[in-house]
Short mmCIF file of C-alpha atoms and ligand atoms in Angstrom, two decimals:
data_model
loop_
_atom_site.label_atom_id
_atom_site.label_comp_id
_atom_site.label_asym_id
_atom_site.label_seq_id
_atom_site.Cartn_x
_atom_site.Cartn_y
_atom_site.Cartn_z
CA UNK A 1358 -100.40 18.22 -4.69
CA UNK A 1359 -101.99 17.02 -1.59
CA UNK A 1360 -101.98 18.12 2.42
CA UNK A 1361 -104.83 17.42 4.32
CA UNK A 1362 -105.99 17.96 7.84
CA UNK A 1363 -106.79 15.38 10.59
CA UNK A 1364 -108.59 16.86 12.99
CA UNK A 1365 -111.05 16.74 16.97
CA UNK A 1366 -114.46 17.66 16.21
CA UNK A 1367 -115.93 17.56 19.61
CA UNK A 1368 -113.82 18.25 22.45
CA UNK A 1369 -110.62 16.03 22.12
CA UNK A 1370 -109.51 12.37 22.40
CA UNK A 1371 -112.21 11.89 19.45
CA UNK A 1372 -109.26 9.19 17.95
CA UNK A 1373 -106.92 11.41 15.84
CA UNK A 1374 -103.99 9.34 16.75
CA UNK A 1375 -106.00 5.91 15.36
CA UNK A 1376 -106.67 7.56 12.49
CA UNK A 1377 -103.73 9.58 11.73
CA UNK A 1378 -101.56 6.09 12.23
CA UNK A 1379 -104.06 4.61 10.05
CA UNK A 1380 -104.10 7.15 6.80
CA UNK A 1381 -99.87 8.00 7.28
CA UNK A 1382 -99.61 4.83 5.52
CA UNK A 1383 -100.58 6.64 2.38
CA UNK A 1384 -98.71 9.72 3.31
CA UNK A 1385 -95.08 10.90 3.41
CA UNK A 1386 -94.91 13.66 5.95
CA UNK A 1387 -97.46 14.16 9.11
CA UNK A 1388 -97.06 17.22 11.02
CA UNK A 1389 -98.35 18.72 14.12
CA UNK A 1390 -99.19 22.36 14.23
CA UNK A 1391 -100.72 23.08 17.66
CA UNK A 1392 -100.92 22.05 20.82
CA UNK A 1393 -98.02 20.33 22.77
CA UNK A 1394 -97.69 17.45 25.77
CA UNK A 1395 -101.20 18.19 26.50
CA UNK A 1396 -102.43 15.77 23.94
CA UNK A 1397 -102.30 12.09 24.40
CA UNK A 1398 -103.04 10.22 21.17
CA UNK A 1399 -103.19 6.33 21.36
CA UNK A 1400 -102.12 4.05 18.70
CA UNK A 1401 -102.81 0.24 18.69
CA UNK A 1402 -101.06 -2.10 16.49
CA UNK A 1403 -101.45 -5.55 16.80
CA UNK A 1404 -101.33 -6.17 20.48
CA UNK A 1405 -98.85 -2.99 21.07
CA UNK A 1406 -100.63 0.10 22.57
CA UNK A 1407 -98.26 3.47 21.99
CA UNK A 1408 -99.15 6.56 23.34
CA UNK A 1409 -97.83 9.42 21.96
CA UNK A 1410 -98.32 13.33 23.37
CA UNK A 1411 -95.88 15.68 21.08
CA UNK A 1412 -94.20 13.02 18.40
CA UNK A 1413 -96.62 13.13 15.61
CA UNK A 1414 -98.50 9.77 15.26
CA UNK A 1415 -96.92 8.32 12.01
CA UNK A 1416 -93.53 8.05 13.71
CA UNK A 1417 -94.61 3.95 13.74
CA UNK A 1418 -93.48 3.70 10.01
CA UNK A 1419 -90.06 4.34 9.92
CA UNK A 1420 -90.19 5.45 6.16
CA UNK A 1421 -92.46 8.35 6.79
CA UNK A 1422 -90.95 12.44 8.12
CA UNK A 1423 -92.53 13.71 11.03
CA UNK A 1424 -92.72 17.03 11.72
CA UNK A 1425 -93.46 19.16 15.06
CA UNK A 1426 -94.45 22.81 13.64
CA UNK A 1427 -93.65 25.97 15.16
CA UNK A 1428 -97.28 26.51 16.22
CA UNK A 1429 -96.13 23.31 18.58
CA UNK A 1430 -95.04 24.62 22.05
CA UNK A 1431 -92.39 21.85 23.10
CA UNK A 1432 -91.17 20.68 26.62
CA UNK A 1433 -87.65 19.86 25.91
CA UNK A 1434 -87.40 16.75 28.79
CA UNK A 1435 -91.16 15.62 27.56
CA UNK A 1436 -89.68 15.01 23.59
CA UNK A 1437 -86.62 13.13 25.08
CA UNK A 1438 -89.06 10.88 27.60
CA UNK A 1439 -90.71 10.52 24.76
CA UNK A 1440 -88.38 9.42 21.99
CA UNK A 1441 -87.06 7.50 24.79
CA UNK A 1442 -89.98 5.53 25.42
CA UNK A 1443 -90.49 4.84 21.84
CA UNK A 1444 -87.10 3.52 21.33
CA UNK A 1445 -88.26 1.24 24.50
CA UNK A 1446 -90.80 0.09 22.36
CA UNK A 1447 -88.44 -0.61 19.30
CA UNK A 1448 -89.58 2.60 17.28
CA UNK A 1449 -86.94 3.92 15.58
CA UNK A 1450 -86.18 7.68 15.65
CA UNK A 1451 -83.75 10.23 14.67
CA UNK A 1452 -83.36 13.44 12.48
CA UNK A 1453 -84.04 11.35 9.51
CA UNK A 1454 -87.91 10.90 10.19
CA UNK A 1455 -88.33 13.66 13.06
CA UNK A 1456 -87.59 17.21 12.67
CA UNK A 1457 -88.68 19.90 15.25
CA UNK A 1458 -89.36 23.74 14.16
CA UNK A 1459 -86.58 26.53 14.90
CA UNK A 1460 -89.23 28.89 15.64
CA UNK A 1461 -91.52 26.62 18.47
CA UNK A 1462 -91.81 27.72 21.82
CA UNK A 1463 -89.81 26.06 24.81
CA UNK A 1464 -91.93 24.96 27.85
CA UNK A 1465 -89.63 25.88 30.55
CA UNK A 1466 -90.00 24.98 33.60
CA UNK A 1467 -91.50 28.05 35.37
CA UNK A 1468 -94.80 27.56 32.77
CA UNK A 1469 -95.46 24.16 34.70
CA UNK A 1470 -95.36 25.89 37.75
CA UNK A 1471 -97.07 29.11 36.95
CA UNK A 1472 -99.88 26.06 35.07
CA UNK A 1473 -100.25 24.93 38.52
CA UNK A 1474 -100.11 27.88 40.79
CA UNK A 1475 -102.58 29.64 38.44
CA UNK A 1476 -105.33 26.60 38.24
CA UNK A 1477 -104.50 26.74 42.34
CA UNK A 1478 -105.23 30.38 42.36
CA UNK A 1479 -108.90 30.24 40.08
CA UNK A 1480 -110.14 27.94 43.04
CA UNK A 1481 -113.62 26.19 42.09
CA UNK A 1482 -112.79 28.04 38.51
CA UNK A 1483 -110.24 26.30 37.78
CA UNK A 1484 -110.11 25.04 34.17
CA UNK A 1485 -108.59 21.36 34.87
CA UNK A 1486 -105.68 21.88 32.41
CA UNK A 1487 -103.14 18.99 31.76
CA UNK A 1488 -100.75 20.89 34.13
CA UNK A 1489 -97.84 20.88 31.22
CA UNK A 1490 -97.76 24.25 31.21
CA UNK A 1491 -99.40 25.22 27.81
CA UNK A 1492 -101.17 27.87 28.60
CA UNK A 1493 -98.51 29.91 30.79
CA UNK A 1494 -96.53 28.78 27.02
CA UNK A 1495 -98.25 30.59 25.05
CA UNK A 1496 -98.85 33.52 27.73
CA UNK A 1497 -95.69 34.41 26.97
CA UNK A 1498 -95.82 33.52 23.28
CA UNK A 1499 -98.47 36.69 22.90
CA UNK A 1500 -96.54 38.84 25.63
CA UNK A 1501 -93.13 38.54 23.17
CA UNK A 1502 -91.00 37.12 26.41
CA UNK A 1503 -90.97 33.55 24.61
CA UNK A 1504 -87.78 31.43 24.53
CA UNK A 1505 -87.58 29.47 20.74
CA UNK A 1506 -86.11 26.77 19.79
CA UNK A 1507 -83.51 28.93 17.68
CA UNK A 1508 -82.54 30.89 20.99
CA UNK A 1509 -81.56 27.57 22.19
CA UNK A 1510 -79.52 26.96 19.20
CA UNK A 1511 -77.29 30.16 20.44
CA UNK A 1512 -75.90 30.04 24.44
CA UNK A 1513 -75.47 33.63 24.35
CA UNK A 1514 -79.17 34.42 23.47
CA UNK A 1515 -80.38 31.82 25.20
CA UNK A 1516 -78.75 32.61 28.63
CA UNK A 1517 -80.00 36.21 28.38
CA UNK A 1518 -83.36 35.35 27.84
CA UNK A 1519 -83.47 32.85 30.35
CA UNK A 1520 -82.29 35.37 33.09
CA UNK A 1521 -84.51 37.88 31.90
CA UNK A 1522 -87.45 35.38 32.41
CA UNK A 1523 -86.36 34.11 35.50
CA UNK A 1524 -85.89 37.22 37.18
CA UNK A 1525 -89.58 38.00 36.00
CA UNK A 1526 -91.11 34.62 36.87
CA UNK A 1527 -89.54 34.82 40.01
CA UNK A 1528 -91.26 37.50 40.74
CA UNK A 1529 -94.67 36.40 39.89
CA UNK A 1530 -93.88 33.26 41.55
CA UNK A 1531 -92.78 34.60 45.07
CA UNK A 1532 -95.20 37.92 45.17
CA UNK A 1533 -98.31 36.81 43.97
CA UNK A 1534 -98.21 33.35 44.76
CA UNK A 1535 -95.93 33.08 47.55
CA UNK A 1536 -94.29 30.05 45.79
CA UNK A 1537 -90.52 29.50 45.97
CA UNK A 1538 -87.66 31.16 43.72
CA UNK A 1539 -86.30 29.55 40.98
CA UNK A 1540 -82.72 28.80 40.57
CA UNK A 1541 -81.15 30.21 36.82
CA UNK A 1542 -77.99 27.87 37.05
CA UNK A 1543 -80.01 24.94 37.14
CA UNK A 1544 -82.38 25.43 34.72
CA UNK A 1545 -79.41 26.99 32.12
CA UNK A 1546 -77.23 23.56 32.88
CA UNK A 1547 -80.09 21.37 32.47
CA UNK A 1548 -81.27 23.16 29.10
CA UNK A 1549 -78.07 23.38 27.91
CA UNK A 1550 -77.77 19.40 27.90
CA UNK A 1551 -81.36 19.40 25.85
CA UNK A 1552 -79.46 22.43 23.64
CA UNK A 1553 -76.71 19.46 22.27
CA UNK A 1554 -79.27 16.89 22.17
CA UNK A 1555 -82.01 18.43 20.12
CA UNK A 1556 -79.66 20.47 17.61
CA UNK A 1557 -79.84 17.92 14.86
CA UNK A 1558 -83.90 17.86 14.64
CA UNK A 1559 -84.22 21.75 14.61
CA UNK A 1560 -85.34 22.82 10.62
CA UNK A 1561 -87.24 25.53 9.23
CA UNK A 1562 -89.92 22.99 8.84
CA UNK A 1563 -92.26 25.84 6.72
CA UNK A 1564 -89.29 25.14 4.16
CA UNK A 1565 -89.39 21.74 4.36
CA UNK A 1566 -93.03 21.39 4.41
CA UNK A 1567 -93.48 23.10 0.92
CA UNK A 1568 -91.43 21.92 -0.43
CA UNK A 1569 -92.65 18.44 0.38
CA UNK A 1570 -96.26 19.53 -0.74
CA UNK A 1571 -94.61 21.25 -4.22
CA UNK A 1572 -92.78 17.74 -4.73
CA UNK A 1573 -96.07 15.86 -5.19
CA UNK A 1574 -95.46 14.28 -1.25
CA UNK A 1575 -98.73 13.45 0.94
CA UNK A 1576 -98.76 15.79 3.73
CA UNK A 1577 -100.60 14.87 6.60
CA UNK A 1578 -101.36 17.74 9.40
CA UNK A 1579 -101.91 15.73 12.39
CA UNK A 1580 -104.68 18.24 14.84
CA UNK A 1581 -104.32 17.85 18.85
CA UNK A 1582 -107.24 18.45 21.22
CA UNK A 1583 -111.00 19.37 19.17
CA UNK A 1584 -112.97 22.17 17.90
CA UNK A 1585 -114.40 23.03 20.99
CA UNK A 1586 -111.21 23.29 23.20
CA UNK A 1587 -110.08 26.11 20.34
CA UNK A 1588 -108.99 29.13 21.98
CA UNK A 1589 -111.14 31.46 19.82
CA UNK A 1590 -114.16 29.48 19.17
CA UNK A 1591 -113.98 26.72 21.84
CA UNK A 1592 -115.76 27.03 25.21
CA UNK A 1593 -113.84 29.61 26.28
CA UNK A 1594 -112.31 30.06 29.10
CA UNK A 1595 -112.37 26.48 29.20
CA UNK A 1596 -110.45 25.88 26.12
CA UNK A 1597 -106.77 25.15 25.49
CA UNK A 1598 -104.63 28.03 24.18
CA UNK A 1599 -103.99 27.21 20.95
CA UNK A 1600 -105.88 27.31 17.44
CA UNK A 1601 -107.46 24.10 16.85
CA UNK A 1602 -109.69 24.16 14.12
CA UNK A 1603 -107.90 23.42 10.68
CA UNK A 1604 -107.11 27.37 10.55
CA UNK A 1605 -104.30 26.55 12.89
CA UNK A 1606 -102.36 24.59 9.96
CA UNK A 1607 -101.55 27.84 8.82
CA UNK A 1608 -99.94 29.77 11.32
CA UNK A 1609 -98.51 26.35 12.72
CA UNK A 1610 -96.94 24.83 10.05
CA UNK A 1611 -96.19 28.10 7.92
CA UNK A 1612 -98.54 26.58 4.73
CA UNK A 1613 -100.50 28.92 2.91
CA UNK A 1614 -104.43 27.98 3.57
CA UNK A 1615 -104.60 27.48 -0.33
CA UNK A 1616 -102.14 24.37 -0.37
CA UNK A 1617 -104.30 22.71 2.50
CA UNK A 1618 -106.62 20.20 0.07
CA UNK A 1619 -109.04 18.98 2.44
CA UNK A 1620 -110.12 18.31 6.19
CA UNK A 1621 -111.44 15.23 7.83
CA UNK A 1622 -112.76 16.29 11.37
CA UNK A 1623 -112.64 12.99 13.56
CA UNK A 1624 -116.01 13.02 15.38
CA UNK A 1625 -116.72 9.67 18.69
CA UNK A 1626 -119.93 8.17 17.71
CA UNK A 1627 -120.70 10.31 21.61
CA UNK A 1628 -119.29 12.59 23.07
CA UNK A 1629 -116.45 13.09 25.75
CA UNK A 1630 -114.41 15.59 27.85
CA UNK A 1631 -112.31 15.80 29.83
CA UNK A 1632 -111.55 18.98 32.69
CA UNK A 1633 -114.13 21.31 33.36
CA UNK A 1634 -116.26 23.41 31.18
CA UNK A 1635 -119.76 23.39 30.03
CA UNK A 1636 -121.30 20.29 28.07
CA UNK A 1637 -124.95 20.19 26.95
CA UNK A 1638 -125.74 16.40 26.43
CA UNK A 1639 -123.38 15.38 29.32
CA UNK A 1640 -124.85 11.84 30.91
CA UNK A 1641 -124.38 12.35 34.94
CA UNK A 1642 -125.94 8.53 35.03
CA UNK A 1643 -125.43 4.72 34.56
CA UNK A 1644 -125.71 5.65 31.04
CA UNK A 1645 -122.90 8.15 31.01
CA UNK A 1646 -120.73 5.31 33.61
CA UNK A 1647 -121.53 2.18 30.72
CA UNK A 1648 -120.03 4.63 28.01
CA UNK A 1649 -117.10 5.42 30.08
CA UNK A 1650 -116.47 1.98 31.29
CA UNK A 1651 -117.16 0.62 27.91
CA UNK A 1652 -114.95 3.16 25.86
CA UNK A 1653 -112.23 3.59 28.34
CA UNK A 1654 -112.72 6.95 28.41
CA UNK A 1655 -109.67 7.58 30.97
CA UNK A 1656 -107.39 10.24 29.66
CA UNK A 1657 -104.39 9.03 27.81
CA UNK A 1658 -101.74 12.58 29.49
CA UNK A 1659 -103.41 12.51 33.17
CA UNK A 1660 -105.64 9.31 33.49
CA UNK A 1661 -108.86 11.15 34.90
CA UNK A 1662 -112.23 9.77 33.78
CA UNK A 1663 -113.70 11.66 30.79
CA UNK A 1664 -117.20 12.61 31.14
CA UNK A 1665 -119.41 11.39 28.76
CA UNK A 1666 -122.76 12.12 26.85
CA UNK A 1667 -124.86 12.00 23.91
CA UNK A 1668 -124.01 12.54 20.72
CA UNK A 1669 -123.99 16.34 19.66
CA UNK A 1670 -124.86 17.25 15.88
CA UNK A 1671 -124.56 21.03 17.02
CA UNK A 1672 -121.22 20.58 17.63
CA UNK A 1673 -120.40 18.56 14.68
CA UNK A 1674 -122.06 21.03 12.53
CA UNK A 1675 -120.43 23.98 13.56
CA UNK A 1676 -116.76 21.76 13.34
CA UNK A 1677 -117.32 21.32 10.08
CA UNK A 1678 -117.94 24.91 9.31
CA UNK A 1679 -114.90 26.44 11.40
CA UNK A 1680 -113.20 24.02 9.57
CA UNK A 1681 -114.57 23.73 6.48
CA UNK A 1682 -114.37 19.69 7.10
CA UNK A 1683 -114.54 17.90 3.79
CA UNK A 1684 -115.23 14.57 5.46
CA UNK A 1685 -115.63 12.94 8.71
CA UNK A 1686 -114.64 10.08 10.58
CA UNK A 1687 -116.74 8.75 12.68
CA UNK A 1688 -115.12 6.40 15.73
CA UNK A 1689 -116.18 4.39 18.84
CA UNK A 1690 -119.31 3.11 17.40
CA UNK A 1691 -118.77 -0.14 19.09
CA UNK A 1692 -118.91 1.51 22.35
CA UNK A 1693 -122.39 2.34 21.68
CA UNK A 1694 -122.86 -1.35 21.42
CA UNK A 1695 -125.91 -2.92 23.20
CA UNK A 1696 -127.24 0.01 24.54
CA UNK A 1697 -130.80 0.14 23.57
CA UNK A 1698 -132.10 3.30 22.84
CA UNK A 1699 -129.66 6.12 21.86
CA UNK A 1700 -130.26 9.74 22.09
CA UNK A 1701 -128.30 11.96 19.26
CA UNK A 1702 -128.93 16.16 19.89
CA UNK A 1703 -130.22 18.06 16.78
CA UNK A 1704 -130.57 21.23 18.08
CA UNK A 1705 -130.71 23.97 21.38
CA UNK A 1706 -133.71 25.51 22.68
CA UNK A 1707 -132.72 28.76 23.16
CA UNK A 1708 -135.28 31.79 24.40
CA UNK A 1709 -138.28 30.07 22.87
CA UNK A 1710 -136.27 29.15 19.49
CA UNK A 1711 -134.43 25.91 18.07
CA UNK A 1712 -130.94 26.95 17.22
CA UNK A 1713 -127.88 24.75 15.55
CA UNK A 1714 -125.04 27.02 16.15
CA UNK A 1715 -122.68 27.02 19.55
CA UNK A 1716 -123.55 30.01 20.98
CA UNK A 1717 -120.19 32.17 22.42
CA UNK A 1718 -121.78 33.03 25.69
CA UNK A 1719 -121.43 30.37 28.09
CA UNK A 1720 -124.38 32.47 30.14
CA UNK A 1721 -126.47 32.05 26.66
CA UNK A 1722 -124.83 28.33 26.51
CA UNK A 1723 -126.55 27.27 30.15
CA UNK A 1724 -129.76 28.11 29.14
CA UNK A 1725 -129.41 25.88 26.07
CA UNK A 1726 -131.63 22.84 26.41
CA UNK A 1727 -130.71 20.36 24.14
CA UNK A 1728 -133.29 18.90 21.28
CA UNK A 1729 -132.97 15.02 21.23
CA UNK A 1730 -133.56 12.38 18.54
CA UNK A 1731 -134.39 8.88 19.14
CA UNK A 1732 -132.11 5.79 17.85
CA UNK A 1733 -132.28 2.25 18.23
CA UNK A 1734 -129.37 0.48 19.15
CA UNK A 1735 -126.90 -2.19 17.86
CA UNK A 1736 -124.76 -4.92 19.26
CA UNK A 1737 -121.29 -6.21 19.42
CA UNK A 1738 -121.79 -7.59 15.95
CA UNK A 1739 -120.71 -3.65 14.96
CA UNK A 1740 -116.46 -4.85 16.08
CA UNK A 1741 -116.43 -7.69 13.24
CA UNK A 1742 -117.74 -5.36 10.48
CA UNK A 1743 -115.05 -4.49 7.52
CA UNK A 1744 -116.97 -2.86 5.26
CA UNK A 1745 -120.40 -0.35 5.20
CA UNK A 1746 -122.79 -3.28 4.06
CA UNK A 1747 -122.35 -5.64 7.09
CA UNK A 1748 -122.96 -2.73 9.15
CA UNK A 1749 -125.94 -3.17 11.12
CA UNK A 1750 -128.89 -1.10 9.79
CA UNK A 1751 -129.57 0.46 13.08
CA UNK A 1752 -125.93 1.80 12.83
CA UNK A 1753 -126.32 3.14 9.36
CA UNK A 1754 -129.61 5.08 10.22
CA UNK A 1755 -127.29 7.01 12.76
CA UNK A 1756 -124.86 7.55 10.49
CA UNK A 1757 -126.47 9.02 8.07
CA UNK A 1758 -128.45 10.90 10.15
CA UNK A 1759 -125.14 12.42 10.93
CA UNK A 1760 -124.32 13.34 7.41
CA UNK A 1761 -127.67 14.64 6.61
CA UNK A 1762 -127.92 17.20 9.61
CA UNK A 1763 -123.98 18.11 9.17
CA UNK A 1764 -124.12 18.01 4.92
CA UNK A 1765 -120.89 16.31 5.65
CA UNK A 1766 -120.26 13.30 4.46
CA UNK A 1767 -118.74 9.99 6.09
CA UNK A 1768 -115.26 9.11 4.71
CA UNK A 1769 -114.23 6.43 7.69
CA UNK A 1770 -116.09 4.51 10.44
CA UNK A 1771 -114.21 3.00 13.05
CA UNK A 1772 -115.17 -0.22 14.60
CA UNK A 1773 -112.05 -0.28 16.94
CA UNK A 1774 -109.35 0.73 18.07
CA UNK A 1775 -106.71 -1.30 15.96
CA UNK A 1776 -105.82 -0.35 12.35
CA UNK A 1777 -107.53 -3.64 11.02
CA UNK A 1778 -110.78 -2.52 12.73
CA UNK A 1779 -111.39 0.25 9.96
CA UNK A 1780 -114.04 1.04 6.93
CA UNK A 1781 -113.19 3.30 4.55
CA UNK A 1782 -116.50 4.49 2.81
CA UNK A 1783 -114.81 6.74 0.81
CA UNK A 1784 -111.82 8.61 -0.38
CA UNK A 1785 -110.83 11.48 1.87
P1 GDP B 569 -107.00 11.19 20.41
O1 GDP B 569 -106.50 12.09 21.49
O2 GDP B 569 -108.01 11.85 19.54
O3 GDP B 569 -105.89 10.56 19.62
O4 GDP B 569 -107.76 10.00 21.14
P2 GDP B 569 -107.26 9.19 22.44
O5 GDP B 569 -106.18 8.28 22.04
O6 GDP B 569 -107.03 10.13 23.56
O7 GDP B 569 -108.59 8.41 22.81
C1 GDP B 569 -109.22 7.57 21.91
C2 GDP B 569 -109.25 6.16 22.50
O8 GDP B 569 -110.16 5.36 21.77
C3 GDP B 569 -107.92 5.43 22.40
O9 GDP B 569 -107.80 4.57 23.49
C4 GDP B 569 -108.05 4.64 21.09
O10 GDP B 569 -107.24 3.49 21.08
C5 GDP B 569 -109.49 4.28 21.14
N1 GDP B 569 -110.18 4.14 19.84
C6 GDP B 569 -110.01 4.82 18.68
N2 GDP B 569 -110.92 4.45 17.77
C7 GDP B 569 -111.69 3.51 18.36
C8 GDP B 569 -112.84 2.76 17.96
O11 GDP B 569 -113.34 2.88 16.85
N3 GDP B 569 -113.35 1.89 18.87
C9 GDP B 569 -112.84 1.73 20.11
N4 GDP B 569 -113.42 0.87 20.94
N5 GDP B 569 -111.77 2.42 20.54
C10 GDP B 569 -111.22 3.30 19.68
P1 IMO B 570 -105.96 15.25 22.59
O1 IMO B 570 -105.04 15.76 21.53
C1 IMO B 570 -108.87 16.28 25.67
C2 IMO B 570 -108.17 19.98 27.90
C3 IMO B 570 -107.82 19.89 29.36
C4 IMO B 570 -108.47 21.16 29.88
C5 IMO B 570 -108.24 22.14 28.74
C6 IMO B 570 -107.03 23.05 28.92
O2 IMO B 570 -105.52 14.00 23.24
O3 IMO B 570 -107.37 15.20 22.10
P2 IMO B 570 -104.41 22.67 28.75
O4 IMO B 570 -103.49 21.76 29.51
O5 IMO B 570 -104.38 22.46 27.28
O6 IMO B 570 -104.21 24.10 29.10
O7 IMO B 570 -105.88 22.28 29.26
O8 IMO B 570 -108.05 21.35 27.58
N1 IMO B 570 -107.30 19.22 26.98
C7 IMO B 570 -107.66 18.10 26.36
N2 IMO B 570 -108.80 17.37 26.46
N3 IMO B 570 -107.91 15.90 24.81
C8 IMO B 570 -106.77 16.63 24.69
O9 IMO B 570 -105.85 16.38 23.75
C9 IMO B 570 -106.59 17.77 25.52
N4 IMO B 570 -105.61 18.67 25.67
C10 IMO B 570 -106.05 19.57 26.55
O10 IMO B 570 -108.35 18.75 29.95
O11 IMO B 570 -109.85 20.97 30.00
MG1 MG B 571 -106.28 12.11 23.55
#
């Protein structure tokens, strides 16, 4: 029996859809649990770049199922863009190897605009979503006004919610914002085209998904955004609103926490973010601009820079605690390449103490100073390696400084971002 967990350890884009291409060759069924169009996970093959935001990331072997769990909130024209785009690229997919939960969330249209006219509203702070209308998503997931994918499945229900929401979105929309009314008849045409169209993916995936895992199948749960964009133990407000840590394979996927074998938390050999929020080791310098230039660290869903900074053992520590990571994969340490002198943080100095936990408060958070260990650097040399030994030593001292302060170890280092340019150190 084996399912295992791919997930962010830092704050997203840390390489989950690299890696989660790379290890679905072994596996027979990747999911995603969380999250929705808001992640953008790249996948390079060859000379082929595909970026993928809601189809989980082993959709490139066409022998594999991929499944989008009901903890997934779905934009019905953003999976059809989607699939179509792949298909552009040659990918085959269909109901055979995709299958979308009956009890996910619908993105409708008035989330987008609430996303916007909400981020509007917050003024200077504003959180810097994606604008796909997550969190307004799952606003309305906790408030019990949802649409599903099952109410789509039946006109009746589906028209009834729709102008129940409407008339209360409309509301919002016109009173508080002063926005413009939305029209039901277009929205209910236009959805009922998706209705027809998505009918053969829609499964009780929680079925399908045990019984996959009782089988003896590999079940891969494919994480979107990181630890610290979790809504309960991210930097919140400044979080997404879903459950990213590897608790969130639960509740989105319907697998009991017992079935779930082990988690590799994906960790960049630095550390990135994008939107606003706080960020203790953040590099407002030419250091900061060579990783970002360096690493491309433009997002992959809305192409603004990512802001970069040092390497943060705080936050990779308390990853692999809220997640309980068995391994981790450490990517991007190429990037890092010919930079001298790297800094890695060990620790916060907080009201006269060293602490190594992220505290909640992001009052307690600004007065954190981080605690910063010296590294020498590496160069390009790191891109050719293929296995740990022609690593060079430099490198290694950083990695297993990594291990040591996290008592994690090091399953995977990544020397690139094709699936050639990958060391396994050992099994996950
Ligand atoms: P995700 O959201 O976690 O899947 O990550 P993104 O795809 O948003 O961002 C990671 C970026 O780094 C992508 O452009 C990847 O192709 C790239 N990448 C992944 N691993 C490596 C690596 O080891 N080295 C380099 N240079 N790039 C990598
Ligand atoms: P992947 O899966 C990085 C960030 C947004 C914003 C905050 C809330 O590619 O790692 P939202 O639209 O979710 O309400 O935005 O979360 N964010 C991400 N940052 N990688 C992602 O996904 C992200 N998905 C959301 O920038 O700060
Ligand atoms: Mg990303």
């Amino acid at each position: 029996m084996s399912a295992f967990v791919v997930l962010g350890a830092q704050w997203g884009d840390e390489g989950k859809g690299k890696m989660t291409d790379y290890l679905a060759e072994s596996a027979d069924v990747v999911v995603r649990f969380q999250g929705g169009n808001n992640a953008g996970h790249t996948v390079e093959v060859g000379e082929q770049q595909y970026k993928l935001h809601l189809i989980p990331s082993g959709i490139l072997y066409e022998d594999k199922l991929n499944v989008i769990g009901n903890g997934v909130v779905i934009d019905p024209k953003a999976f059809f863009e989607e699939i179509d785009y792949l298909k552009g690229l040659g990918v085959k997919v269909s109901p055979k190897n995709l299958i979308v939960s009956d009890r996910a969330q619908l993105i409708m249209p008035y989330h987008k605009i609430l996303d916007a006219l909400k981020e509007k509203s917050r003024g200077k702070n504003d959180i810097g979503t994606t604008g796909k209308g997550i969190g307004p998503c799952y606003t309305d997931k906790a408030e019990r006004s949802g649409i599903r994918m099952c109410d789509l499945m039946h006109t009746d229900v589906f028209k009834e919610k729709l102008q129940e929401n409407i008339k209360a979105k409309n509301e919002i929309i016109t009173k508080v914002f002063n926005g413009d009314n939305l029209s039901f008849d277009d929205i209910y045409k236009e959805f009922l085209v998706y209705a027809d169209r998505i009918k053969p993916f829609v499964k009780d995936i929680s079925v399908e998904v045990f019984n996959s895992i009782k089988a003896g199948k590999k079940v891969l749960f494919e994480g979107a955004q990181g630890t610290l964009l979790d809504i309960d133990y991210g930097t919140y407000p400044y979080v997404t609103s879903s459950n990213t840590i590897a608790g969130g394979v639960s509740t989105g996927a319907g697998i009991g926490p017992t079935l779930i074998s082990s988690a590799l938390g994906i960790a960049k050999a630095y550390t990135t973010r994008v939107g606003k929020g706080p960020f203790p080791t953040e590099l407002l310098d030419e250091t900061g601009e060579l990783i970002r230039d360096k690493g491309h660290e433009y997002g992959v869903t809305t192409g603004r820079a990512r802001r970069c900074g040092w390497l943060d053992l705080v936050i990779l520590k308390t990853s692999a605690r809220l997640s309980g990571l068995t391994s981790f994969a450490v990517t991007k340490i190429d990037t890092l390449a010919g930079i001298e002198k790297l800094k890695v943080c060990v620790g916060y100095e907080f009201e006269g103490q060293v602490i190594d936990y992220f505290p909640a408060s992001l009052e307690d958070l600004a007065k954190c100073k981080p605690v910063f260990e010296e590294f020498n650097g590496w160069d390009d040399s790191v891109a050719e390696a293929r296995s740990y030994d022609e690593l060079p030593e430099n490198a290694k001292k950083y990695l297993k400084r990594i291990e040591e302060f996290t008592d994690t170890k090091i399953s995977i280092i990544s020397v690139g971002p094709r699936r050639d340019q990958t060391i396994v150190v050992s099994n996950i």
